[in-house]
mmCIF file of C-alpha atoms in Angstrom:
data_model
loop_
_atom_site.group_PDB
_atom_site.id
_atom_site.type_symbol
_atom_site.label_atom_id
_atom_site.label_comp_id
_atom_site.label_asym_id
_atom_site.label_seq_id
_atom_site.Cartn_x
_atom_site.Cartn_y
_atom_site.Cartn_z
ATOM 1 C CA MET O 1194 72.807 115.498 115.190
ATOM 2 C CA ALA O 1195 73.779 114.843 111.577
ATOM 3 C CA GLY O 1196 74.859 111.349 112.577
ATOM 4 C CA ASP O 1197 71.188 110.333 113.098
ATOM 5 C CA SER O 1198 70.893 109.445 109.398
ATOM 6 C CA LEU O 1199 74.545 108.609 108.784
ATOM 7 C CA ASP O 1200 76.733 106.147 110.660
ATOM 8 C CA VAL O 1201 80.519 106.226 110.338
ATOM 9 C CA ASP O 1202 82.957 103.464 111.222
ATOM 10 C CA VAL O 1203 86.726 104.030 110.991
ATOM 11 C CA ARG O 1204 89.308 101.298 111.426
ATOM 12 C CA GLU O 1205 92.951 100.810 110.538
ATOM 13 C CA LEU O 1206 94.027 97.987 108.256
ATOM 14 C CA ASN O 1207 97.706 97.490 107.403
ATOM 15 C CA GLY O 1208 98.483 101.175 107.793
ATOM 16 C CA VAL O 1209 95.415 102.274 105.808
ATOM 17 C CA LEU O 1210 92.362 103.972 107.316
ATOM 18 C CA VAL O 1211 89.186 102.212 106.182
ATOM 19 C CA VAL O 1212 86.033 104.319 106.479
ATOM 20 C CA ARG O 1213 82.569 102.777 106.166
ATOM 21 C CA PHE O 1214 79.578 105.071 105.682
ATOM 22 C CA SER O 1215 76.105 103.681 106.357
ATOM 23 C CA GLY O 1216 72.890 105.623 105.826
ATOM 24 C CA ARG O 1217 71.944 108.641 103.718
ATOM 25 C CA LEU O 1218 74.163 111.062 101.911
ATOM 26 C CA ASP O 1219 72.020 114.184 101.593
ATOM 27 C CA TRP O 1220 72.520 117.914 101.875
ATOM 28 C CA ALA O 1221 72.346 117.622 105.670
ATOM 29 C CA THR O 1222 75.109 114.989 105.907
ATOM 30 C CA TYR O 1223 77.268 116.137 102.979
ATOM 31 C CA MET O 1224 79.573 118.275 105.153
ATOM 32 C CA ARG O 1225 79.911 115.516 107.735
ATOM 33 C CA VAL O 1226 81.131 113.082 105.076
ATOM 34 C CA GLN O 1227 83.615 115.665 103.810
ATOM 35 C CA ASP O 1228 84.888 116.537 107.299
ATOM 36 C CA VAL O 1229 85.295 112.873 108.297
ATOM 37 C CA LEU O 1230 87.330 112.080 105.199
ATOM 38 C CA LEU O 1231 89.504 115.202 105.440
ATOM 39 C CA ASP O 1232 90.163 114.427 109.084
ATOM 40 C CA CYS O 1233 91.208 110.892 108.104
ATOM 41 C CA ALA O 1234 93.474 112.207 105.344
ATOM 42 C CA THR O 1235 95.265 114.619 107.670
ATOM 43 C CA LYS O 1236 95.995 111.794 110.118
ATOM 44 C CA GLU O 1237 98.488 110.841 107.398
ATOM 45 C CA LEU O 1238 98.544 107.099 107.446
ATOM 46 C CA VAL O 1239 99.363 105.357 104.179
ATOM 47 C CA GLY O 1240 95.999 106.019 102.564
ATOM 48 C CA VAL O 1241 92.233 106.169 102.998
ATOM 49 C CA VAL O 1242 89.806 103.552 101.655
ATOM 50 C CA VAL O 1243 86.068 104.339 101.689
ATOM 51 C CA GLU O 1244 83.425 101.595 101.736
ATOM 52 C CA LEU O 1245 80.265 102.841 100.004
ATOM 53 C CA ASP O 1246 77.895 99.887 99.618
ATOM 54 C CA GLU O 1247 75.791 100.912 102.622
ATOM 55 C CA LEU O 1248 75.582 104.585 101.638
ATOM 56 C CA VAL O 1249 72.472 105.845 99.811
ATOM 57 C CA ALA O 1250 72.905 109.150 97.973
ATOM 58 C CA GLU O 1251 69.833 111.367 97.783
ATOM 59 C CA SER O 1252 71.207 112.726 94.498
ATOM 60 C CA PRO O 1253 74.107 111.492 92.365
ATOM 61 C CA ALA O 1254 75.396 115.081 92.346
ATOM 62 C CA LEU O 1255 76.265 114.698 96.030
ATOM 63 C CA LEU O 1256 78.890 112.113 95.140
ATOM 64 C CA VAL O 1257 81.134 114.993 94.101
ATOM 65 C CA VAL O 1258 82.111 115.133 97.782
ATOM 66 C CA PHE O 1259 84.626 112.362 97.109
ATOM 67 C CA ASP O 1260 86.251 114.356 94.323
ATOM 68 C CA VAL O 1261 86.500 117.374 96.617
ATOM 69 C CA VAL O 1262 88.257 115.324 99.300
ATOM 70 C CA TRP O 1263 90.473 113.537 96.768
ATOM 71 C CA LEU O 1264 91.702 116.864 95.389
ATOM 72 C CA SER O 1265 92.634 118.177 98.835
ATOM 73 C CA ALA O 1266 94.181 114.930 100.092
ATOM 74 C CA ALA O 1267 96.174 114.299 96.916
ATOM 75 C CA ARG O 1268 97.757 117.760 97.041
ATOM 76 C CA TRP O 1269 98.479 117.791 100.780
ATOM 77 C CA PRO O 1270 99.417 115.624 102.563
ATOM 78 C CA GLY O 1271 99.680 113.442 99.435
ATOM 79 C CA ILE O 1272 97.466 110.671 100.812
ATOM 80 C CA SER O 1273 95.652 108.412 98.357
ATOM 81 C CA LEU O 1274 91.872 107.973 98.477
ATOM 82 C CA SER O 1275 90.051 105.020 96.915
ATOM 83 C CA LEU O 1276 86.510 103.641 96.966
ATOM 84 C CA VAL O 1277 85.106 100.169 97.548
ATOM 85 C CA VAL O 1278 81.882 99.523 95.614
ATOM 86 C CA SER O 1279 80.658 95.975 95.113
ATOM 87 C CA ASP O 1280 77.015 96.907 94.494
ATOM 88 C CA HIS O 1281 76.511 96.869 90.716
ATOM 89 C CA ARG O 1282 73.739 99.467 90.740
ATOM 90 C CA LEU O 1283 75.797 101.949 92.740
ATOM 91 C CA ARG O 1284 78.819 101.335 90.529
ATOM 92 C CA SER O 1285 76.679 101.937 87.443
ATOM 93 C CA THR O 1286 75.363 105.155 88.946
ATOM 94 C CA LEU O 1287 78.862 106.353 89.671
ATOM 95 C CA GLU O 1288 80.152 105.480 86.221
ATOM 96 C CA SER O 1289 77.155 106.894 84.349
ATOM 97 C CA ARG O 1290 77.536 110.230 86.126
ATOM 98 C CA GLY O 1291 81.301 110.253 85.682
ATOM 99 C CA LEU O 1292 81.650 110.418 89.456
ATOM 100 C CA PRO O 1293 84.039 110.244 91.085
ATOM 101 C CA ARG O 1294 86.264 111.480 88.293
ATOM 102 C CA HIS O 1295 89.716 110.668 89.630
ATOM 103 C CA ILE O 1296 89.392 108.117 92.409
ATOM 104 C CA PRO O 1297 90.203 104.419 91.921
ATOM 105 C CA MET O 1298 87.269 102.057 92.532
ATOM 106 C CA HIS O 1299 87.626 98.480 93.770
ATOM 107 C CA SER O 1300 85.192 95.652 94.356
ATOM 108 C CA THR O 1301 86.660 94.602 97.718
ATOM 109 C CA THR O 1302 88.351 96.299 100.640
ATOM 110 C CA ALA O 1303 91.275 93.873 100.434
ATOM 111 C CA ALA O 1304 91.917 94.854 96.810
ATOM 112 C CA ALA O 1305 91.716 98.558 97.635
ATOM 113 C CA VAL O 1306 94.151 98.266 100.552
ATOM 114 C CA ALA O 1307 96.568 96.160 98.478
ATOM 115 C CA ALA O 1308 96.550 98.784 95.705
ATOM 116 C CA VAL O 1309 97.570 101.681 97.953
ATOM 117 C CA VAL O 1310 100.979 102.993 96.887
ATOM 118 C CA ARG O 1311 103.442 103.064 99.763
ATOM 119 C CA HIS O 1312 106.209 105.625 99.533
ATOM 120 C CA LYS O 1313 109.760 104.334 99.731
ATOM 121 C CA HIS O 1314 110.989 107.333 101.664
ATOM 122 C CA GLU O 1315 108.672 109.141 104.037
ATOM 123 C CA ASP O 1316 109.421 111.162 107.104
ATOM 124 C CA ARG O 1317 107.681 113.867 109.060
ATOM 125 C CA VAL O 1318 108.084 116.532 111.695
ATOM 126 C CA ASP O 1319 105.183 117.936 113.728
ATOM 127 C CA ALA O 1320 106.422 120.762 115.937
ATOM 128 C CA PRO O 1321 104.282 123.058 118.116
ATOM 129 C CA LEU O 1322 105.711 126.563 117.906
ATOM 130 C CA PRO O 1323 106.171 129.056 120.765
ATOM 131 C CA THR O 1324 103.909 132.085 120.999
ATOM 132 C CA CYS O 1325 106.700 134.633 121.205
ATOM 133 C CA ARG O 1326 108.811 136.806 118.936
ATOM 134 C CA CYS O 1327 111.319 133.998 118.459
ATOM 135 C CA LEU O 1328 108.707 131.976 116.540
ATOM 136 C CA PRO O 1329 110.249 132.594 113.046
ATOM 137 C CA HIS O 1330 113.721 131.664 114.301
ATOM 138 C CA VAL O 1331 112.427 128.461 115.881
ATOM 139 C CA ALA O 1332 110.587 127.493 112.669
ATOM 140 C CA GLU O 1333 113.727 128.207 110.631
ATOM 141 C CA ARG O 1334 115.948 126.102 112.892
ATOM 142 C CA ILE O 1335 113.565 123.137 113.005
ATOM 143 C CA THR O 1336 113.354 123.157 109.204
ATOM 144 C CA GLU O 1337 117.131 123.347 108.834
ATOM 145 C CA ARG O 1338 117.551 120.325 111.090
ATOM 146 C CA ALA O 1339 114.957 118.371 109.114
ATOM 147 C CA CYS O 1340 116.662 119.126 105.783
ATOM 148 C CA GLU O 1341 120.008 118.026 107.224
ATOM 149 C CA ARG O 1342 118.530 114.829 108.629
ATOM 150 C CA TRP O 1343 116.785 113.969 105.360
ATOM 151 C CA GLY O 1344 119.879 114.684 103.286
ATOM 152 C CA VAL O 1345 118.335 117.366 101.042
ATOM 153 C CA GLN O 1346 121.178 119.855 101.100
ATOM 154 C CA SER O 1347 119.843 121.938 98.225
ATOM 155 C CA MET O 1348 116.774 122.769 100.312
ATOM 156 C CA LEU O 1349 118.788 124.310 103.168
ATOM 157 C CA ASP O 1350 118.635 127.757 101.545
ATOM 158 C CA VAL O 1351 114.994 127.386 100.578
ATOM 159 C CA ALA O 1352 112.786 125.424 102.969
ATOM 160 C CA PRO O 1353 113.813 127.232 106.203
ATOM 161 C CA GLN O 1354 113.106 130.616 104.623
ATOM 162 C CA ILE O 1355 109.722 129.409 103.426
ATOM 163 C CA ALA O 1356 108.952 128.283 106.970
ATOM 164 C CA VAL O 1357 109.843 131.777 108.211
ATOM 165 C CA GLU O 1358 107.651 133.325 105.528
ATOM 166 C CA LEU O 1359 104.660 131.191 106.450
ATOM 167 C CA VAL O 1360 104.758 131.684 110.212
ATOM 168 C CA SER O 1361 105.528 135.397 109.881
ATOM 169 C CA HIS O 1362 102.392 136.096 107.856
ATOM 170 C CA ILE O 1363 99.885 133.995 109.764
ATOM 171 C CA GLU O 1364 98.066 135.996 112.410
ATOM 172 C CA ASP O 1365 96.614 133.510 114.865
ATOM 173 C CA ASP O 1366 95.978 133.928 118.577
ATOM 174 C CA SER O 1367 96.142 130.139 118.944
ATOM 175 C CA PRO O 1368 99.500 128.297 118.918
ATOM 176 C CA LEU O 1369 100.757 127.257 115.473
ATOM 177 C CA SER O 1370 102.250 123.906 114.511
ATOM 178 C CA LEU O 1371 104.974 123.518 111.890
ATOM 179 C CA LEU O 1372 104.492 120.440 109.694
ATOM 180 C CA LEU O 1373 107.371 119.182 107.543
ATOM 181 C CA ARG O 1374 107.051 116.194 105.217
ATOM 182 C CA MET O 1375 109.528 114.387 102.971
ATOM 183 C CA ARG O 1376 107.934 111.974 100.512
ATOM 184 C CA GLY O 1377 110.011 110.746 97.610
ATOM 185 C CA ASP O 1378 111.217 113.865 95.786
ATOM 186 C CA LYS O 1379 108.656 116.179 97.423
ATOM 187 C CA LEU O 1380 109.327 118.287 100.486
ATOM 188 C CA SER O 1381 106.442 120.169 102.065
ATOM 189 C CA VAL O 1382 106.548 123.012 104.552
ATOM 190 C CA ALA O 1383 103.216 123.653 106.212
ATOM 191 C CA VAL O 1384 101.551 125.321 109.172
ATOM 192 C CA ARG O 1385 98.455 124.163 111.036
ATOM 193 C CA THR O 1386 96.401 127.201 112.035
ATOM 194 C CA THR O 1387 92.902 128.518 112.657
ATOM 195 C CA ALA O 1388 93.669 131.624 110.583
ATOM 196 C CA ARG O 1389 92.559 132.090 106.975
ATOM 197 C CA PHE O 1390 94.217 134.018 104.154
ATOM 198 C CA ASP O 1391 92.198 136.335 101.950
ATOM 199 C CA LEU O 1392 93.011 136.649 98.231
ATOM 200 C CA ARG O 1393 95.359 139.580 98.779
ATOM 201 C CA GLN O 1394 97.319 137.692 101.431
ATOM 202 C CA TRP O 1395 97.566 134.623 99.195
ATOM 203 C CA HIS O 1396 98.919 136.798 96.363
ATOM 204 C CA ILE O 1397 101.575 138.328 98.624
ATOM 205 C CA MET O 1398 102.536 134.940 100.061
ATOM 206 C CA ARG O 1399 102.888 133.285 96.636
ATOM 207 C CA ARG O 1400 104.962 136.184 95.353
ATOM 208 C CA ASN O 1401 107.266 136.105 98.365
ATOM 209 C CA ILE O 1402 107.774 132.346 98.209
ATOM 210 C CA ALA O 1403 108.377 132.509 94.454
ATOM 211 C CA SER O 1404 111.250 134.903 95.199
ATOM 212 C CA ILE O 1405 112.739 132.333 97.618
ATOM 213 C CA ALA O 1406 112.165 129.029 95.824
ATOM 214 C CA VAL O 1407 114.712 127.933 93.224
ATOM 215 C CA CYS O 1408 112.621 124.874 92.356
ATOM 216 C CA ASN O 1409 109.098 124.119 91.225
ATOM 217 C CA PHE O 1410 106.550 124.595 93.968
ATOM 218 C CA THR O 1411 102.822 124.680 94.586
ATOM 219 C CA MET O 1412 100.836 126.173 97.444
ATOM 220 C CA GLY O 1413 97.439 125.504 98.894
ATOM 221 C CA GLU O 1414 95.193 125.026 101.874
ATOM 222 C CA THR O 1415 93.668 121.844 103.264
ATOM 223 C CA PRO O 1416 90.898 121.807 105.907
ATOM 224 C CA ALA O 1417 91.938 119.842 108.985
ATOM 225 C CA GLY O 1418 88.772 119.791 111.101
ATOM 226 C CA GLY O 1419 87.942 121.694 114.258
ATOM 227 C CA GLY O 1420 88.156 125.030 112.445
ATOM 228 C CA ARG O 1421 91.815 124.422 111.617
ATOM 229 C CA HIS O 1422 93.538 124.561 108.238
ATOM 230 C CA ILE O 1423 96.856 123.442 106.814
ATOM 231 C CA ILE O 1424 98.564 126.131 104.755
ATOM 232 C CA TRP O 1425 101.308 124.429 102.777
ATOM 233 C CA ALA O 1426 104.019 124.816 100.177
ATOM 234 C CA LEU O 1427 105.098 121.699 98.273
ATOM 235 C CA LEU O 1428 108.612 121.792 96.804
ATOM 236 C CA ASP O 1429 110.277 119.639 94.156
ATOM 237 C CA VAL O 1430 113.633 118.347 95.392
ATOM 238 C CA PRO O 1431 116.205 117.882 92.594
ATOM 239 C CA GLU O 1432 117.235 114.239 92.417
ATOM 240 C CA ASP O 1433 120.931 115.012 92.124
ATOM 241 C CA SER O 1434 120.862 117.066 95.325
ATOM 242 C CA GLN O 1435 119.858 114.222 97.612
ATOM 243 C CA ARG O 1436 122.191 112.114 99.689
ATOM 244 C CA PRO O 1437 121.501 109.430 102.307
ATOM 245 C CA PRO O 1438 119.850 110.812 105.457
ATOM 246 C CA SER O 1439 122.329 111.670 108.199
ATOM 247 C CA TYR O 1440 120.084 110.559 111.060
ATOM 248 C CA LEU O 1441 120.995 113.505 113.221
ATOM 249 C CA PRO O 1442 119.415 113.516 116.660
ATOM 250 C CA GLU O 1443 116.136 115.380 116.981
ATOM 251 C CA ALA O 1444 116.375 119.091 117.691
ATOM 252 C CA ALA O 1445 115.887 120.057 121.302
ATOM 253 C CA VAL O 1446 112.394 121.127 122.297
ATOM 254 C CA PHE O 1447 112.107 124.897 122.326
ATOM 255 C CA THR O 1448 110.392 126.384 125.350
ATOM 256 C CA HIS O 1449 109.594 129.935 126.246
ATOM 257 C CA GLN O 1450 108.908 131.440 129.618
ATOM 258 C CA ALA O 1451 107.314 134.827 130.035
#
């Protein structure tokens, strides 16, 4: 097992996941480090802090794994990633190689946790979808209810249709989950799936969503462990379109009987 040369400890501290790696980072454990961190990011707590002092990299080039995870986590779900390095030699190695390029480094875990930015407005919906022909309608209705509850009226003609577009084009024998997130002025519509898009499918999906969206948007894919992926669209919500959330009751659970 890859864990023979790499130990992982994960704990929660003030809403932040703190991950400590101990042992060797080599080509055999590289993917385990990446998968652990991506799994932590998609748990969507406030942020992820990684303690590195007990990790020995076989090659400084392997440290790019933290940049790879940072790029995915920063785009979706928008979770911050930071490193704790108190060992001067390791810090020098990181800085001399220019790695990691984007991630904040701190000398102590307490400082890293304190520096995590906490969003003022954050809400989420995780909704398993039925495996029937009504799936697009259910995704549309759940998204409408979320937009109403969050007070983003301008998204009512956009986000639900994007949800329909996503679930209609994903071919997956396993049940899908619709993931909706509201963070600050960003609204994301996403689907958790085991399916993958090829380049042609991505081109069609981007084109279709561009025809729906009346705001700036980005799209992407984030690994979520266990062979699953998050396919997401992140939308800019105009500031003047927002009003206080209405706190509508949750939508009823949709069930389907054969």
